Tab-separated table of C-alpha atoms in Angstrom:
chain	number	residue	atom	x	y	z
A	25	MET	CA	15.744	19.210	4.408
A	26	LYS	CA	14.599	16.126	6.303
A	27	ASN	CA	11.722	13.662	6.466
A	28	TYR	CA	8.823	14.523	8.751
A	29	LYS	CA	5.214	13.542	9.473
A	30	THR	CA	2.233	15.862	9.161
A	31	VAL	CA	-1.469	15.811	8.308
A	32	ALA	CA	-2.635	15.933	4.708
A	33	THR	CA	-3.364	19.351	3.262
A	34	GLU	CA	-6.703	18.670	1.616
A	35	LYS	CA	-9.131	19.374	4.452
A	36	ILE	CA	-9.866	20.024	8.123
A	37	PHE	CA	-10.227	16.783	10.068
A	38	THR	CA	-12.687	16.586	12.976
A	39	ALA	CA	-13.712	14.328	15.847
A	40	ASP	CA	-15.765	14.774	19.001
A	41	TYR	CA	-15.937	13.368	22.511
A	42	GLU	CA	-18.470	13.745	25.315
A	43	ILE	CA	-17.923	13.270	29.045
A	44	LYS	CA	-20.109	14.358	31.975
A	45	LYS	CA	-22.298	16.422	29.636
A	46	SER	CA	-19.335	18.456	28.335
A	47	LYS	CA	-18.839	18.113	24.590
A	48	PHE	CA	-15.354	18.379	23.126
A	49	ILE	CA	-14.739	18.874	19.391
A	50	ALA	CA	-11.320	18.553	17.755
A	51	ASN	CA	-10.387	20.301	14.522
A	52	VAL	CA	-7.044	19.371	12.972
A	53	LYS	CA	-5.352	21.072	10.028
A	54	HIS	CA	-2.048	21.213	8.182
A	55	VAL	CA	-0.458	24.672	8.518
A	56	GLU	CA	2.810	25.966	7.096
A	57	THR	CA	3.327	29.159	9.111
A	58	GLU	CA	2.373	30.778	12.417
A	59	GLU	CA	0.109	33.115	10.475
A	60	GLU	CA	-1.748	30.156	8.960
A	61	ALA	CA	-2.021	28.557	12.394
A	62	ARG	CA	-3.469	31.731	13.923
A	63	GLU	CA	-5.917	32.111	11.027
A	64	PHE	CA	-7.079	28.520	11.490
A	65	ILE	CA	-7.572	29.020	15.234
A	66	GLN	CA	-9.598	32.184	14.583
A	67	HIS	CA	-11.634	30.323	11.946
A	68	VAL	CA	-12.574	27.640	14.487
A	69	LYS	CA	-13.365	30.240	17.153
A	70	LYS	CA	-15.667	32.015	14.696
A	71	ASN	CA	-17.451	28.769	13.834
A	72	PHE	CA	-17.852	27.859	17.508
A	73	PHE	CA	-18.379	31.356	18.870
A	74	ASP	CA	-20.948	30.115	21.395
A	75	ALA	CA	-18.574	27.606	23.010
A	76	ARG	CA	-17.046	28.202	26.431
A	77	HIS	CA	-13.486	27.434	25.293
A	78	ASN	CA	-11.523	26.967	22.056
A	79	CYS	CA	-8.145	25.682	23.227
A	80	SER	CA	-5.323	25.178	20.782
A	81	ALA	CA	-1.783	24.115	20.016
A	82	TYR	CA	0.434	23.957	16.981
A	83	VAL	CA	3.852	22.619	16.015
A	84	LEU	CA	5.855	23.992	13.092
A	85	GLY	CA	9.232	23.452	11.443
A	86	GLU	CA	10.853	20.335	10.011
A	87	ASN	CA	12.360	19.725	13.449
A	88	GLY	CA	9.111	20.604	15.258
A	89	ASP	CA	10.939	23.377	17.086
A	90	LYS	CA	8.209	26.035	16.846
A	91	GLN	CA	5.489	25.223	19.360
A	92	LYS	CA	2.693	27.151	21.001
A	93	SER	CA	-0.398	26.317	23.064
A	94	ASN	CA	-3.296	28.274	24.528
A	95	ASP	CA	-5.684	27.305	27.350
A	96	ASP	CA	-8.317	29.885	26.281
A	97	GLY	CA	-9.683	30.384	29.781
A	98	GLU	CA	-9.293	26.853	31.122
A	99	PRO	CA	-7.097	26.465	34.242
A	100	GLY	CA	-3.431	26.837	33.324
A	101	GLY	CA	-1.863	23.732	31.806
A	102	THR	CA	-5.096	21.731	31.575
A	103	ALA	CA	-5.939	22.251	27.897
A	104	GLY	CA	-3.376	23.745	25.537
A	105	ASN	CA	-0.423	21.763	26.822
A	106	PRO	CA	-2.208	18.364	26.713
A	107	ILE	CA	-3.178	19.139	23.113
A	108	LEU	CA	0.409	20.119	22.304
A	109	GLU	CA	1.831	16.987	23.923
A	110	THR	CA	-0.579	14.848	21.892
A	111	VAL	CA	0.635	16.428	18.660
A	112	LYS	CA	4.256	15.873	19.715
A	113	ASN	CA	3.630	12.301	20.865
A	114	ASN	CA	2.310	11.539	17.385
A	115	LEU	CA	5.554	12.974	15.954
A	116	LEU	CA	3.664	15.524	13.866
A	117	THR	CA	4.755	18.942	12.717
A	118	PHE	CA	3.206	21.659	10.540
A	119	THR	CA	0.025	20.729	12.404
A	120	ALA	CA	-2.521	22.797	14.342
A	121	VAL	CA	-5.221	21.385	16.624
A	122	VAL	CA	-8.116	23.278	18.177
A	123	VAL	CA	-10.299	21.552	20.770
A	124	THR	CA	-13.614	23.269	21.435
A	125	ARG	CA	-15.466	22.665	24.693
A	126	TYR	CA	-19.152	23.137	25.338
A	127	PHE	CA	-19.439	23.090	29.132
A	128	GLY	CA	-22.098	20.699	30.402
A	129	GLY	CA	-22.395	22.072	33.932
A	130	ILE	CA	-20.312	19.406	35.679
A	131	LYS	CA	-16.720	20.288	36.569
A	132	LEU	CA	-14.136	17.735	35.488
A	133	GLY	CA	-11.275	18.842	37.724
A	134	ALA	CA	-7.744	19.498	36.498
A	135	GLY	CA	-6.958	15.838	35.852
A	136	GLY	CA	-10.242	15.299	34.058
A	137	LEU	CA	-9.659	18.307	31.824
A	138	ILE	CA	-6.141	17.186	30.933
A	139	ARG	CA	-7.389	13.730	29.988
A	140	ALA	CA	-10.375	15.065	28.052
A	141	TYR	CA	-8.396	17.570	25.972
A	142	ALA	CA	-5.611	15.080	25.266
A	143	HIS	CA	-8.097	12.346	24.336
A	144	THR	CA	-10.097	14.620	22.028
A	145	ALA	CA	-6.925	15.839	20.311
A	146	ALA	CA	-5.878	12.204	19.838
A	147	LEU	CA	-9.272	11.382	18.304
A	148	GLY	CA	-8.877	14.281	15.883
A	149	ILE	CA	-5.414	13.140	14.866
A	150	SER	CA	-6.684	9.563	14.448
A	151	ALA	CA	-9.382	10.886	12.111
A	152	ALA	CA	-6.803	12.760	10.050
A	153	GLN	CA	-4.902	11.438	7.088
A	154	ILE	CA	-1.272	11.304	8.179
A	155	VAL	CA	1.453	11.615	5.553
A	156	GLU	CA	5.211	11.394	5.749
A	157	MET	CA	7.040	14.062	3.788
A	158	LYS	CA	9.972	12.102	2.391
A	159	ILE	CA	13.019	13.298	0.514
A	160	PHE	CA	13.095	12.092	-3.085
A	161	GLN	CA	15.776	12.600	-5.701
A	162	LYS	CA	14.508	13.870	-9.027
A	163	ILE	CA	16.202	12.286	-12.047
A	164	SER	CA	15.696	13.036	-15.732
A	165	LEU	CA	15.973	10.018	-18.034
A	166	THR	CA	16.313	10.456	-21.802
A	167	LEU	CA	15.961	7.437	-24.105
A	168	GLU	CA	14.954	6.301	-27.550
A	169	TYR	CA	11.430	5.034	-28.176
A	170	ASN	CA	12.553	1.459	-28.774
A	171	PHE	CA	13.604	1.257	-25.101
A	172	LEU	CA	10.478	2.932	-23.720
A	173	ALA	CA	8.389	-0.186	-22.996
A	174	THR	CA	11.323	-1.910	-21.298
A	175	VAL	CA	12.109	1.089	-19.105
A	176	GLU	CA	8.480	1.766	-18.202
A	177	ASN	CA	8.014	-1.857	-17.179
A	178	PHE	CA	11.190	-1.637	-15.070
A	179	LEU	CA	9.892	1.515	-13.352
A	180	ARG	CA	6.578	-0.183	-12.584
A	181	GLN	CA	8.342	-3.206	-11.101
A	182	LYS	CA	10.461	-0.930	-8.904
A	183	LYS	CA	7.395	1.171	-8.004
A	184	ILE	CA	9.220	4.333	-9.003
A	185	ARG	CA	7.165	7.474	-9.455
A	186	VAL	CA	7.130	9.139	-12.859
A	187	GLU	CA	6.504	12.833	-12.229
A	188	ASN	CA	6.411	13.920	-15.845
A	189	SER	CA	6.811	12.467	-19.344
A	190	ASP	CA	7.810	14.294	-22.523
A	191	TYR	CA	7.371	12.460	-25.822
A	192	ALA	CA	9.290	14.395	-28.451
A	193	GLU	CA	12.023	13.143	-30.807
A	194	VAL	CA	13.247	11.189	-27.807
A	195	VAL	CA	11.469	10.349	-24.560
A	196	THR	CA	12.256	12.238	-21.378
A	197	LEU	CA	10.978	10.822	-18.105
A	198	LYS	CA	11.214	12.773	-14.865
A	199	ILE	CA	11.288	10.244	-12.050
A	200	LEU	CA	11.373	10.444	-8.254
A	201	ILE	CA	13.473	7.967	-6.303
A	202	LEU	CA	14.737	7.660	-2.760
A	203	PRO	CA	18.305	9.061	-2.603
A	204	GLU	CA	19.762	5.857	-1.169
A	205	GLU	CA	18.396	3.884	-4.122
A	206	VAL	CA	19.795	6.065	-6.919
A	207	GLU	CA	23.148	4.346	-7.419
A	208	ASN	CA	21.714	0.843	-7.544
A	209	PHE	CA	18.814	1.958	-9.770
A	210	LEU	CA	21.094	3.546	-12.365
A	211	SER	CA	23.351	0.499	-12.299
A	212	GLU	CA	20.433	-1.864	-12.950
A	213	LEU	CA	19.027	0.395	-15.670
A	214	THR	CA	22.434	0.530	-17.346
A	215	GLU	CA	22.566	-3.246	-17.437
A	216	LEU	CA	18.962	-3.555	-18.628
A	217	THR	CA	19.353	-1.121	-21.540
A	218	ALA	CA	23.041	-1.667	-22.299
A	219	ALA	CA	23.536	1.963	-21.257
A	220	ASN	CA	21.192	3.263	-23.949
A	221	PHE	CA	19.907	6.218	-21.950
A	222	LEU	CA	21.074	9.526	-20.544
A	223	SER	CA	20.453	10.518	-16.949
A	224	GLU	CA	20.652	13.838	-15.154
A	225	VAL	CA	20.403	14.041	-11.381
A	226	GLU	CA	18.361	17.130	-10.506
A	227	GLU	CA	17.175	18.605	-7.207
A	228	LYS	CA	15.875	16.832	-4.136
A	229	ILE	CA	12.265	17.514	-3.148
A	230	LEU	CA	9.863	16.567	-0.357
A	231	VAL	CA	6.989	14.347	-1.456
A	232	PRO	CA	3.983	13.291	0.667
A	233	VAL	CA	3.710	9.540	1.225
A	234	ALA	CA	0.650	8.066	2.938
A	235	THR	CA	1.430	6.242	6.170
């Protein structure tokens, strides 16, 4: 498990670019698997069935080690690879980009195509909401009600996420904290409450954080 950057999962992000009467349209989406990436590419191709080209690239894996690009009829290396390099240059993974081209009748040449596909992919990524998936430690805190206001205020000051709260005979708060901050946090909380709480360190999880 490691931190990585990707696009938010909520929607497909789009942007367009026009040069010498050719229109380029970028569609960017978060994908978890190669199957999801292929389905997304086919979805875009279906929506833009009348376009000359629907070129694509995707990067998968926490290390970005699964990569694939497709020129979809454009001269080799002029479309898919520039899109792929744009995704990589933005340090994104679990991300698929499809750039659709409506040919305007004027040839752009190999260099022009490379620049156009890379630029359109970059516009699509700029339009997307980028998040960093960060490792957080989940901790369960159990305390009496008379310490609740003090602890909640402390959590707000530290900007610590409360994932879940259970108000029964005692209060149980499930919090998320960066692993490197756990030791200092528990030490400060011990001092603040005179050790009037119980803590249980649970699993580590990846949490999206807006960049």
